[in-house]
Amino acid sequence: MHTARADTTKANDNISPRHRKLLASPEVQRKATVAQLYFLDYYFQHLGYISARKERRAKFDEDTEVRGLTHSEHQREWKSYCGRERVVLRRRRAKLRVEQFHIITQVGQGGYGEVYLARKQETGEVCALKRMKKKTLQKMDEIRHVLVERDILTATRTPWLVRLLYAFQDNLYVYLAMEYVPGGDFRTFLNNTGIMHEKYSLFYATEMFVAVNELHKLGYIHRDLKPENFLLDGIGHVKLTDFGLATGALNPQRIESLRIKLDKAKDNKIVQRSTMERRSLFKTMQRQNPQWADSIVGSPDYMAPEVLRGKPYTYAVDYWSLGCILFELLAGFPPFTGQSPEETWTNLQKWPEVLNRPVYDGDDAEYNMSDEAWSLITKLITHAEVRYKSLDDLKTHSWVEGVHWEELREYEAPYVPELYADTDTRYFDDFSSEDDMAKYQEVRDKQKNVDEVEEVDKPTGRGVWVGFTFGKSGPNAKALGAMGAPDENGALATIF
Amino acid sequence: MSAFFGLGKTRTFKPRRDVPEGTKQYQLRKYAEATLGSGNLRKAVQLPEGEDLNEWLAVHVVDFFNHLNMLYGTITEFCTPNECPIMSAGPRYEYLWEDGVKYKRPTKLPAPEYVDALMNWAQGLLDNEEIFPNKIGVPFPKTFKDTIRTLFRRLFRVYAHLYSNHFDHICALGIEAHMNTSYRHFFLFINEFELVEKKELAPLDELNSAILAEDRAR
């Protein structure tokens, strides 16, 4: 996220070239932006508190006067009123701690931590509490990933992106408490669905495009979109969560690792498979392979070629991923997934030859995609220069011709989750079930490996986690408007 | 070295006028005018009638601690042992760290280590429920006012270091209005409750005089 801000010419004259370069770095820019938002939020809240307190006092005075109390009655009520105000003030000071949340059950497990369904004791609010080890994040060079995720969640309030309720930390962990989206993630939904009728695919695909566009409007590129990143809310609409690699720079080691794997596949031969065979293999792998639960390694199946090759990229990389997801909605399997990682890398290396229109025979023929759908896929899964890169590009296509974009969330979803309570977790894995737990064994094995990685030499400075904590507060701006130049008469500027 | 001390005349505080409508900062300014009237933070720092003084002091010291964490966090890349070998507030003031535990005598530390020690020490106090009770109904200890004074005196030093040594960086990052607002709030607060001796505030005397003068003019 880049907030426009004018440099102070006079100040720049005194700043060394090294510092000027540092000032322009994404990390420093991020902290400055977070600081600006922090102070604006703080003073909104603080002035709000003062104003609300005045109103409460005025109401107390008015109420007690109307009732014509005796002096001793008034004293008793005054004492009671002051006691309540003192409680409000003390609560303001209380730090968010994990003990304030009642853990109901575990609903997710990722490479960097767990996700729990939890209820905040004080408010009864239900949330998805994501807990991540600071050490793991530091070892895997993913601190920035978490900071950016927190920034994105803080910066926006849109029904298309999962909302942040709280962010806090203790010595060992950082926590993100997000709105609980009870319908489960889209990967689970797809696993429980066969091939989807095209009209239903249209519903989900358009919602995904709009959700990703919300992220793009904030200035972020996701770069690692896959079905797991989308959730279904209580009435079956789509929300985007887990903002992945939406950050200034990929971990260079990871880029290199992806590129090496791609290069190794250069001389491999493509395995020819029928559509039915590919779908069948994919379904079998889904049942046997826990790969999708693992966010440390990550799956390259939906990644754009320029990301895999470590090349410069644009918003178009996310449209490639959305094209792969659309392909999967319509065909029942992703376009490049092979029976083994090696086969997958070969398919990605030679994607122009591998990408074929899926055709089913016999009973499944009714699910074959239309010409328009295939046409759209070929405009999404294509070379970066000619690929769709915006929602406006998409809207020109005939497949989405009849879509009323402003009313998407008013449509009735093809499938509405059945929920019996606001803490219903039926659409998530059961972490006390051995079958469900088998999926996560690989994640645990990798976590063990991470734990054995050498401690990072340098201690984490104070600056790294500054600004992480975020309480429930009033409305957040998407970004600050452009800051003007300092007043010419030399006065020190204040924000109000 | 900061441009802050290159200017001869006294500087005053002034809300930024050119903030575009519709931005959050514009909304905040309107909100401040509506709630405080002309943005006067002096009223905001006053103890509400019937409120417990210790509770009021406690909530504010936590707020200013958080402000400084945020402000200092933005310039950690520029506050290094190399560039800030001592904890100073301009050329005439130097601070030595002593906490009675790890540093039993006043010790010369580079600024980043001093700030880190100070903020960790402060965090330890704020987290100590025997000093800053969280549970409703638990009273503050008898020594609380002394603890508060020590906290505010030391927190001032971080503001002093930021203004004296990193003002250019703060301006270049576009957060000088935020720091100025926070410091003005801090200063009006300590002035209201006489929490820090005047001699301790000498490094920012000019700023402090400007705040008081402006306050009288409102």
XYZ file of C-alpha atoms in Angstrom:
714
model
C 0.000 0.000 0.000
C 1.424 3.312 -0.978
C 0.081 6.505 0.483
C 0.835 9.515 -1.652
C 2.818 12.050 0.310
C 4.792 15.037 -0.723
C 8.396 15.126 0.367
C 9.582 18.114 2.275
C 12.192 19.715 0.078
C 13.946 21.391 2.959
C 14.008 18.203 5.010
C 15.347 16.216 2.076
C 18.397 18.449 1.822
C 19.562 17.201 5.196
C 18.940 13.533 4.521
C 21.764 11.331 3.295
C 21.425 9.261 0.112
C 21.464 6.075 2.179
C 18.604 7.327 4.314
C 16.729 8.576 1.292
C 16.869 5.073 -0.137
C 15.713 3.601 3.163
C 12.869 6.100 3.319
C 11.572 4.771 0.013
C 11.723 1.113 1.035
C 8.400 -0.748 1.300
C 9.019 -1.661 4.922
C 9.547 1.905 6.078
C 6.687 3.178 3.931
C 4.421 0.556 5.426
C 5.238 1.579 8.970
C 4.635 5.233 8.169
C 1.249 4.441 6.667
C 0.285 2.290 9.627
C 1.371 5.071 11.973
C -0.796 7.596 10.171
C -3.810 5.319 10.326
C -3.077 4.522 13.946
C -3.100 8.151 15.053
C -6.196 9.026 13.085
C -7.976 6.034 14.608
C -6.677 6.832 18.068
C -7.902 10.419 18.025
C -11.264 9.439 16.572
C -11.656 6.989 19.427
C -10.322 9.341 22.071
C -12.488 12.275 21.040
C -15.392 9.868 20.726
C -14.828 8.762 24.292
C -14.751 12.350 25.566
C -17.854 13.258 23.620
C -19.763 10.169 24.722
C -18.783 10.781 28.330
C -20.133 14.331 28.144
C -23.397 12.972 26.785
C -23.655 10.390 29.540
C -23.036 13.090 32.124
C -25.657 15.386 30.619
C -28.134 12.536 30.570
C -27.377 11.733 34.216
C -27.918 15.365 35.243
C -31.140 15.643 33.284
C -32.461 12.324 34.543
C -31.730 13.010 38.211
C -33.175 16.518 38.020
C -36.446 15.319 36.495
C -36.901 12.784 39.287
C -36.432 15.399 42.014
C -34.118 13.337 44.198
C -33.184 14.154 47.771
C -29.576 15.091 48.416
C -28.627 11.692 49.788
C -30.378 9.884 46.939
C -28.520 12.055 44.464
C -25.205 11.326 46.196
C -25.836 7.611 46.009
C -26.668 7.739 42.316
C -23.717 10.014 41.605
C -21.411 7.524 43.265
C -22.893 4.708 41.228
C -22.567 6.711 37.997
C -18.916 7.537 38.724
C -18.224 3.881 39.429
C -19.582 2.905 36.020
C -17.431 5.529 34.310
C -14.365 4.240 36.126
C -15.066 0.752 34.805
C -15.306 2.083 31.249
C -11.968 3.810 31.669
C -10.216 0.798 33.151
C -11.494 -1.408 30.361
C -9.983 0.987 27.829
C -6.550 0.245 29.206
C -6.870 -3.538 29.147
C -4.697 -5.203 26.564
C -6.207 -7.816 24.325
C -5.046 -11.221 25.483
C -5.802 -14.660 24.209
C -7.276 -15.556 27.614
C -10.118 -13.157 26.856
C -11.267 -15.497 24.109
C -13.074 -18.729 24.806
C -11.799 -21.308 22.329
C -14.735 -23.317 20.989
C -12.977 -25.611 18.544
C -10.188 -25.720 16.003
C -11.369 -25.097 12.458
C -8.166 -24.799 10.469
C -4.495 -25.597 10.370
C -1.972 -23.799 8.212
C 1.759 -23.894 7.934
C 2.300 -20.925 10.215
C -0.357 -21.636 12.800
C -3.848 -22.734 13.693
C -7.269 -21.198 13.263
C -9.817 -21.525 16.062
C -13.453 -20.701 16.363
C -13.558 -18.506 19.450
C -15.899 -16.275 21.362
C -14.768 -13.048 22.981
C -15.919 -13.376 26.589
C -16.743 -9.716 27.091
C -18.886 -9.183 24.015
C -19.997 -12.687 23.072
C -18.654 -12.009 19.610
C -17.776 -15.084 17.575
C -14.614 -14.909 15.492
C -12.007 -16.958 13.695
C -8.849 -16.591 15.763
C -5.688 -17.189 13.794
C -2.567 -17.799 15.866
C 0.928 -17.674 14.401
C 4.285 -18.247 16.067
C 6.548 -15.241 15.820
C 9.612 -17.464 15.602
C 8.210 -19.515 12.735
C 7.279 -16.389 10.828
C 10.735 -14.988 11.366
C 12.540 -18.175 10.368
C 10.529 -18.503 7.173
C 10.940 -14.803 6.419
C 7.187 -14.336 6.497
C 6.870 -11.501 8.964
C 6.041 -9.164 6.131
C 3.313 -11.503 4.894
C 1.507 -11.267 8.215
C 2.022 -7.537 8.538
C 0.595 -6.968 5.087
C -2.365 -9.227 5.807
C -3.079 -7.201 8.920
C -2.754 -3.993 6.922
C -5.181 -5.144 4.252
C -7.731 -6.316 6.771
C -7.438 -3.032 8.633
C -7.636 -0.814 5.585
C -10.974 -1.914 4.289
C -14.535 -2.725 5.139
C -16.133 -4.485 2.219
C -18.393 -7.543 2.182
C -15.995 -9.191 -0.270
C -13.035 -9.422 2.085
C -13.003 -11.086 5.478
C -13.105 -8.415 8.183
C -10.522 -8.025 10.926
C -11.915 -7.617 14.428
C -8.705 -7.624 16.482
C -4.993 -8.016 16.024
C -2.803 -8.524 19.056
C 0.310 -10.286 20.255
C 2.149 -11.741 23.179
C 5.771 -12.803 23.471
C 5.378 -16.001 21.458
C 2.509 -15.408 19.038
C 0.703 -12.901 16.915
C -3.063 -13.241 16.642
C -5.578 -12.128 14.056
C -9.216 -12.324 15.114
C -11.358 -12.180 12.014
C -15.037 -12.362 11.336
C -16.127 -15.973 11.347
C -17.352 -17.085 7.936
C -19.350 -20.228 8.703
C -19.852 -21.772 5.268
C -16.373 -23.252 5.037
C -13.719 -22.724 2.402
C -14.219 -23.151 -1.294
C -11.816 -26.079 -1.595
C -13.955 -28.088 0.801
C -17.052 -27.000 -1.099
C -15.576 -28.144 -4.418
C -14.512 -31.458 -2.934
C -18.107 -32.102 -1.919
C -19.504 -31.034 -5.267
C -19.169 -32.889 -8.517
C -18.791 -30.932 -11.714
C -20.761 -27.734 -11.374
C -23.438 -26.624 -13.791
C -22.229 -23.674 -15.779
C -24.895 -21.318 -14.444
C -23.736 -22.026 -10.883
C -20.112 -21.628 -11.908
C -21.016 -18.221 -13.277
C -22.306 -17.178 -9.855
C -19.202 -18.239 -7.957
C -16.721 -17.106 -10.585
C -18.132 -13.589 -10.828
C -18.113 -13.236 -7.043
C -14.497 -14.350 -6.924
C -13.540 -11.844 -9.598
C -15.200 -9.026 -7.675
C -13.599 -10.077 -4.390
C -10.137 -10.097 -5.950
C -10.875 -6.759 -7.565
C -11.482 -5.335 -4.078
C -7.958 -6.372 -3.179
C -6.610 -4.793 -6.355
C -8.445 -1.558 -5.563
C -6.388 -1.408 -2.375
C -3.224 -1.673 -4.427
C -2.377 -5.277 -3.591
C -1.715 -8.220 -5.868
C -2.406 -11.600 -4.317
C -0.201 -13.864 -6.498
C -1.187 -17.131 -4.829
C -4.930 -17.451 -5.334
C -6.497 -20.871 -5.027
C -9.902 -22.202 -3.938
C -8.769 -22.384 -0.300
C -8.511 -18.595 -0.233
C -12.245 -18.145 -0.694
C -14.850 -18.696 1.990
C -18.632 -18.987 1.815
C -20.586 -16.866 4.256
C -23.738 -17.860 6.106
C -25.937 -17.335 3.045
C -23.538 -18.822 0.521
C -21.779 -15.754 -0.865
C -18.040 -15.558 -1.463
C -15.426 -13.780 0.653
C -11.679 -13.613 0.096
C -9.355 -14.366 2.974
C -5.660 -15.108 3.513
C -3.929 -12.536 1.362
C -0.953 -14.710 0.692
C 1.911 -13.096 -1.058
C 0.326 -9.677 -1.430
C 3.530 -7.971 -0.450
C 6.389 -6.059 -1.946
C 8.766 -8.916 -2.509
C 8.693 -12.657 -2.468
C 11.201 -14.433 -0.304
C 14.123 -14.755 -2.753
C 14.759 -18.338 -1.681
C 11.208 -19.272 -2.521
C 11.421 -17.640 -5.942
C 14.594 -19.557 -6.647
C 13.059 -22.805 -5.442
C 10.071 -22.367 -7.745
C 12.276 -21.496 -10.705
C 14.553 -24.496 -10.137
C 11.616 -26.880 -10.038
C 10.287 -25.384 -13.231
C 13.666 -25.651 -14.953
C 14.094 -29.283 -13.948
C 10.894 -30.078 -15.802
C 12.175 -28.561 -19.033
C 13.178 -31.860 -20.633
C 10.257 -33.917 -19.353
C 7.644 -35.278 -21.699
C 4.010 -34.364 -21.239
C 1.850 -37.235 -20.057
C -1.167 -37.458 -22.340
C -4.390 -38.025 -20.456
C -8.067 -37.914 -21.303
C -10.372 -35.472 -19.574
C -12.104 -38.236 -17.637
C -8.789 -39.691 -16.568
C -7.508 -36.334 -15.337
C -10.634 -35.682 -13.330
C -10.581 -39.152 -11.848
C -6.921 -38.833 -10.841
C -7.545 -35.424 -9.318
C -10.432 -36.696 -7.194
C -8.346 -39.638 -6.011
C -5.476 -37.347 -5.094
C -7.810 -35.057 -3.181
C -8.889 -37.951 -1.006
C -5.373 -39.233 -0.440
C -3.170 -36.163 -0.505
C -3.182 -33.528 2.267
C -1.275 -31.096 0.072
C -3.995 -28.482 0.038
C -3.836 -27.997 3.794
C -0.193 -27.066 3.651
C 0.591 -23.405 3.337
C 4.303 -23.599 4.015
C 5.194 -25.353 0.819
C 2.275 -24.008 -1.144
C 0.919 -25.454 -4.329
C 2.039 -23.990 -7.652
C -0.988 -25.346 -9.520
C -2.739 -21.981 -9.816
C 0.311 -19.704 -10.023
C 0.948 -17.604 -13.096
C 4.105 -18.459 -15.097
C 5.711 -15.088 -14.466
C 5.392 -15.623 -10.710
C 6.878 -19.113 -10.981
C 9.768 -17.771 -13.046
C 10.398 -14.829 -10.752
C 9.667 -12.338 -13.536
C 8.018 -8.927 -13.166
C 4.259 -9.196 -12.912
C 1.053 -7.140 -12.775
C -2.510 -7.609 -11.550
C -2.818 -10.033 -14.454
C -1.187 -12.786 -12.369
C -4.340 -12.993 -10.280
C -6.481 -13.314 -13.409
C -4.453 -16.361 -14.423
C -5.227 -17.950 -11.055
C -8.900 -17.064 -11.366
C -8.856 -18.642 -14.830
C -7.500 -21.878 -13.333
C -10.210 -21.828 -10.681
C -12.868 -21.175 -13.313
C -11.506 -24.126 -15.299
C -11.827 -26.288 -12.187
C -15.406 -25.144 -11.535
C -16.391 -26.102 -15.065
C -14.268 -29.198 -15.615
C -14.002 -30.709 -12.131
C -10.205 -30.493 -11.944
C -7.562 -27.775 -12.300
C -5.894 -27.418 -15.704
C -2.306 -28.329 -14.790
C -2.487 -30.667 -11.831
C -0.705 -33.940 -12.522
C -0.640 -37.257 -10.725
C 2.652 -36.334 -9.070
C 4.453 -33.090 -8.292
C 6.834 -33.868 -11.122
C 3.988 -34.213 -13.582
C 2.473 -30.980 -12.313
C 5.729 -29.084 -12.812
C 6.019 -30.533 -16.301
C 2.505 -29.361 -17.090
C 3.281 -25.891 -15.771
C 6.537 -25.731 -17.699
C 4.742 -26.621 -20.934
C 1.387 -25.056 -20.199
C 0.638 -23.883 -23.783
C 0.626 -27.508 -24.931
C -1.138 -28.868 -21.866
C -4.044 -26.440 -21.784
C -6.803 -28.183 -23.694
C -10.528 -27.757 -23.722
C -11.926 -30.544 -21.517
C -14.503 -32.718 -23.229
C -16.639 -35.345 -21.505
C -18.479 -38.179 -23.242
C -21.560 -40.131 -22.303
C -23.469 -39.265 -19.158
C -21.180 -36.361 -18.244
C -21.505 -34.684 -21.635
C -24.142 -32.319 -20.241
C -21.422 -30.690 -18.150
C -19.231 -29.752 -21.089
C -18.511 -26.068 -21.023
C -19.926 -23.686 -23.562
C -17.885 -22.017 -26.280
C -18.174 -18.726 -24.381
C -16.796 -20.253 -21.188
C -13.850 -21.799 -22.982
C -13.244 -18.525 -24.784
C -13.026 -16.730 -21.441
C -10.653 -19.329 -20.022
C -8.304 -18.810 -22.960
C -8.259 -15.076 -22.232
C -7.345 -15.717 -18.604
C -4.944 -18.623 -18.973
C -2.716 -17.079 -21.576
C 0.452 -15.028 -21.936
C 0.698 -12.049 -19.612
C 0.774 -9.457 -22.399
C -2.628 -10.385 -23.774
C -4.245 -11.663 -20.594
C -7.198 -9.959 -18.908
C -5.918 -7.820 -16.058
C -8.952 -5.982 -14.696
C -12.620 -6.380 -13.904
C -13.374 -4.015 -16.764
C -11.596 -6.358 -19.156
C -13.693 -9.240 -17.846
C -16.946 -7.338 -18.223
C -16.391 -7.100 -21.976
C -16.682 -10.860 -22.339
C -19.849 -12.546 -23.594
C -19.837 -15.222 -20.896
C -20.653 -12.626 -18.229
C -22.967 -10.633 -20.467
C -26.089 -10.857 -18.324
C -24.460 -10.282 -14.944
C -25.798 -7.419 -12.799
C -22.527 -6.567 -11.090
C -23.944 -4.138 -8.539
C -26.447 -6.687 -7.305
C -24.285 -9.793 -6.987
C -24.681 -10.036 -3.241
C -28.466 -9.764 -3.558
C -28.729 -12.909 -5.671
C -29.733 -16.085 -3.946
C -26.704 -18.372 -3.830
C -27.027 -21.757 -5.558
C -26.160 -23.379 -2.271
C -26.856 -22.001 1.191
C -25.054 -23.643 4.103
C -27.331 -25.254 6.674
C -26.377 -23.862 10.053
C -27.941 -24.537 13.431
C -26.046 -21.961 15.496
C -23.583 -19.167 15.036
C -20.899 -21.551 16.252
C -21.739 -24.323 13.797
C -18.498 -25.756 12.377
C -19.868 -28.579 10.248
C -18.175 -27.182 7.138
C -14.715 -27.345 8.672
C -12.507 -30.296 9.443
C -12.997 -31.975 12.785
C -9.712 -31.809 14.674
C -10.712 -34.611 17.004
C -11.350 -36.991 14.110
C -8.471 -39.242 13.099
C -9.493 -39.258 9.440
C -9.519 -35.474 9.219
C -6.280 -35.307 11.186
C -4.434 -37.488 8.686
C -4.655 -34.628 6.205
C -2.581 -32.430 8.436
C 0.212 -34.878 9.176
C 2.377 -33.455 6.432
C 1.815 -29.968 7.827
C 2.991 -31.143 11.233
C 6.010 -32.857 9.739
C 6.973 -29.660 7.965
C 6.442 -27.656 11.110
C 8.816 -29.974 12.910
C 11.348 -29.339 10.177
C 10.861 -25.602 10.555
C 11.382 -25.880 14.293
C 14.730 -27.514 13.633
C 15.849 -24.680 11.360
C 18.592 -22.637 12.977
C 17.482 -19.640 14.986
C 17.836 -16.431 13.059
C 21.014 -14.695 14.156
C 19.796 -11.199 14.654
C 17.180 -10.506 17.297
C 13.906 -9.101 16.067
C 14.018 -5.370 16.582
C 11.277 -3.453 18.321
C 10.177 -1.998 15.027
C 9.098 -5.241 13.415
C 5.855 -5.843 15.284
C 5.070 -2.242 16.060
C 1.600 -1.261 14.990
C 0.343 -4.810 14.860
C -2.171 -4.488 17.677
C -5.555 -3.333 16.494
C -8.719 -3.045 18.508
C -12.280 -2.827 17.493
C -12.701 0.726 16.340
C -14.691 2.989 14.152
C -14.643 3.146 10.388
C -11.317 2.871 8.650
C -10.365 4.834 5.619
C -9.105 2.945 2.597
C -6.081 5.176 2.534
C -5.194 8.677 3.460
C -5.643 11.318 0.865
C -2.565 13.033 -0.450
C -0.843 14.982 2.270
C -0.269 18.580 1.397
C 2.990 20.444 1.695
C 3.820 21.890 5.099
C 2.462 25.338 5.803
C 4.716 27.923 4.285
C 4.799 30.165 7.331
C 6.806 27.587 9.231
C 4.093 26.453 11.638
C 4.280 22.869 12.818
C 1.392 20.951 11.336
C -1.030 18.987 13.484
C -3.796 16.655 12.365
C -6.511 18.759 13.956
C 21.193 16.628 12.631
C 17.694 17.915 12.485
C 16.416 20.932 10.623
C 14.281 21.525 13.672
C 16.984 23.526 15.374
C 18.036 25.391 12.286
C 15.095 27.739 12.520
C 15.531 30.854 14.571
C 11.979 31.794 15.310
C 9.552 30.075 17.607
C 7.268 27.696 15.822
C 3.587 27.371 16.544
C 1.148 24.546 15.945
C -1.434 24.787 13.242
C -3.961 22.328 11.816
C -3.200 21.479 8.240
C -5.545 23.474 6.010
C -5.073 21.735 2.715
C -6.436 18.345 3.696
C -8.934 17.324 1.015
C -12.571 16.864 1.997
C -13.625 13.255 2.276
C -10.314 12.087 3.665
C -10.232 10.603 7.102
C -8.004 13.389 8.357
C -10.540 15.964 7.208
C -13.287 14.031 8.986
C -11.178 13.880 12.124
C -10.606 17.617 12.079
C -14.324 18.256 11.760
C -14.954 15.768 14.537
C -12.385 17.457 16.760
C -13.984 20.834 16.144
C -17.376 19.387 17.004
C -16.264 17.600 20.168
C -13.544 19.895 21.532
C -14.360 23.209 19.941
C -11.445 24.694 17.971
C -9.442 21.550 18.586
C -8.394 22.463 22.086
C -6.763 19.439 23.665
C -6.419 21.261 26.975
C -10.031 20.453 27.744
C -9.494 16.872 26.661
C -6.757 16.318 29.239
C -8.716 17.678 32.194
C -9.879 15.195 34.810
C -13.615 14.630 34.389
C -15.651 15.470 37.479
C -15.945 12.477 39.782
C -13.250 10.475 38.010
C -10.444 8.731 39.883
C -7.205 10.592 39.181
C -5.096 7.444 39.157
C -7.349 5.793 36.605
C -7.125 8.872 34.393
C -3.339 8.948 34.695
C -3.104 5.217 34.002
C -5.129 5.213 30.809
C -3.167 8.149 29.421
C 0.287 6.805 30.155
C -0.662 3.624 28.309
C -1.854 5.709 25.363
C 1.337 7.776 25.182
C 3.441 4.646 25.538
C 1.625 3.230 22.510
C 2.042 6.494 20.605
C 5.790 6.427 21.148
C 6.045 2.777 20.170
C 4.352 3.702 16.927
C 6.385 6.842 16.279
C 9.753 5.359 17.171
C 8.919 2.233 15.185
C 8.791 4.271 11.994
C 12.395 5.472 12.283
C 14.198 2.404 13.658
C 16.068 2.088 10.354
C 17.582 5.529 10.980
C 18.194 5.281 14.703
C 21.173 2.930 14.753
C 24.162 2.668 17.124
C 26.244 4.096 14.305
C 24.143 7.171 13.748
C 22.919 7.625 17.319
C 25.821 6.373 19.462
C 24.362 8.037 22.552
C 20.832 8.766 23.677
C 20.706 12.458 23.080
C 18.241 15.248 22.586
C 20.249 17.561 20.387
C 23.849 18.520 21.130
C 23.344 19.627 24.724
C 21.409 16.819 26.380
C 22.452 13.235 26.944
C 20.648 10.521 28.877
C 22.117 7.546 30.685
C 20.063 4.477 31.464
C 19.588 3.082 34.952
C 16.861 0.655 35.976
C 18.239 -0.673 39.255
C 18.153 -4.249 37.988
C 20.232 -4.927 34.917
C 21.789 -1.448 34.910
C 22.495 -0.571 38.529
C 24.402 2.595 37.679
C 23.681 5.216 35.040
C 25.008 3.660 31.825
C 25.824 5.224 28.490
C 23.936 3.336 25.758
C 23.394 3.928 22.046
C 19.985 5.491 21.458
C 18.311 2.369 20.018
C 19.452 0.303 22.995
C 18.410 3.008 25.413
C 14.956 3.281 23.844
C 14.588 -0.480 23.772
C 15.546 -0.738 27.445
C 13.224 2.114 28.360
C 10.258 0.757 26.437
C 10.761 -2.771 27.765
C 11.020 -1.410 31.288
C 7.858 0.628 30.790
C 6.051 -2.329 29.246
C 6.976 -4.388 32.292
C 5.401 -1.804 34.584
C 2.265 -1.430 32.484
C 1.841 -5.205 32.410
C 2.374 -5.512 36.155
C -1.085 -5.897 37.634
C 0.133 -4.968 41.097
C 0.944 -1.505 39.752
C -1.611 -1.180 36.935
C -4.505 -3.394 38.040
C -6.798 -4.647 35.299
C -9.455 -6.265 37.441
C -12.401 -4.075 38.285
C -12.397 -2.817 41.845
C -8.712 -3.391 42.612
C -7.183 -0.128 43.892
C -3.921 1.397 42.702
C -0.914 1.093 45.029
C 0.014 4.024 47.286
C 3.205 4.633 45.313
C 1.347 4.883 42.011
C 1.786 8.625 41.535
C 5.577 8.287 41.855
C 5.587 5.482 39.295
C 3.533 7.637 36.946
C 5.938 10.558 37.294
C 8.930 8.359 36.497
C 7.159 6.910 33.472
C 6.217 10.292 32.044
C 9.670 11.743 32.669
C 11.291 8.915 30.763
C 8.739 8.814 27.949
C 9.458 12.498 27.368
C 13.021 11.562 26.471
C 11.854 9.527 23.496
C 9.865 12.493 22.169
C 12.925 14.669 22.764
C 15.169 12.285 20.825
C 12.680 12.050 17.955
C 12.326 15.825 17.653
C 15.999 16.580 18.088
C 17.559 13.829 16.024
C 14.983 12.401 13.622
C 12.656 15.256 12.737
C 13.767 15.203 9.092
C 12.965 11.510 8.805
C 9.598 12.034 10.462
C 8.782 14.813 8.004
C 9.959 12.800 5.020
C 7.635 9.990 6.075
C 4.681 12.352 6.289
C 3.928 11.796 9.954
C 5.065 15.079 11.490
C 1.464 16.227 11.926
C 0.750 13.034 13.822
C 3.814 13.361 16.018
C 3.087 17.029 16.688
C -0.466 16.221 17.709
C 0.675 13.420 19.970
C 3.399 15.505 21.598
C 1.080 18.448 22.098
C -1.406 16.110 23.770
C 1.396 14.647 25.909
C 2.718 18.036 26.945
C -0.710 19.478 27.818
C -1.354 16.378 29.885
C 1.863 16.503 31.926
C 1.428 20.248 32.342
C -2.133 19.832 33.617
C -1.088 17.386 36.333
C 2.459 18.698 36.910
C 3.994 15.303 36.243
C 7.421 16.330 34.953
C 9.723 19.011 36.344
C 10.403 21.937 34.082
C 14.146 21.340 33.986
C 13.550 17.861 32.543
C 11.616 19.462 29.692
C 14.405 21.837 28.664
C 15.311 20.109 25.375
C 11.894 21.018 23.959
C 11.462 24.334 25.767
C 10.710 26.279 22.600
C 8.047 23.824 21.552
C 6.520 23.803 25.000
C 6.377 27.593 25.159
C 4.694 27.639 21.780
C 2.079 25.140 22.927
C 1.262 27.145 26.037
C 1.190 30.442 24.157
C -1.102 29.013 21.536
C -3.318 27.569 24.212
C -3.774 30.952 25.851
C -4.616 32.450 22.481
C -7.508 30.059 21.801
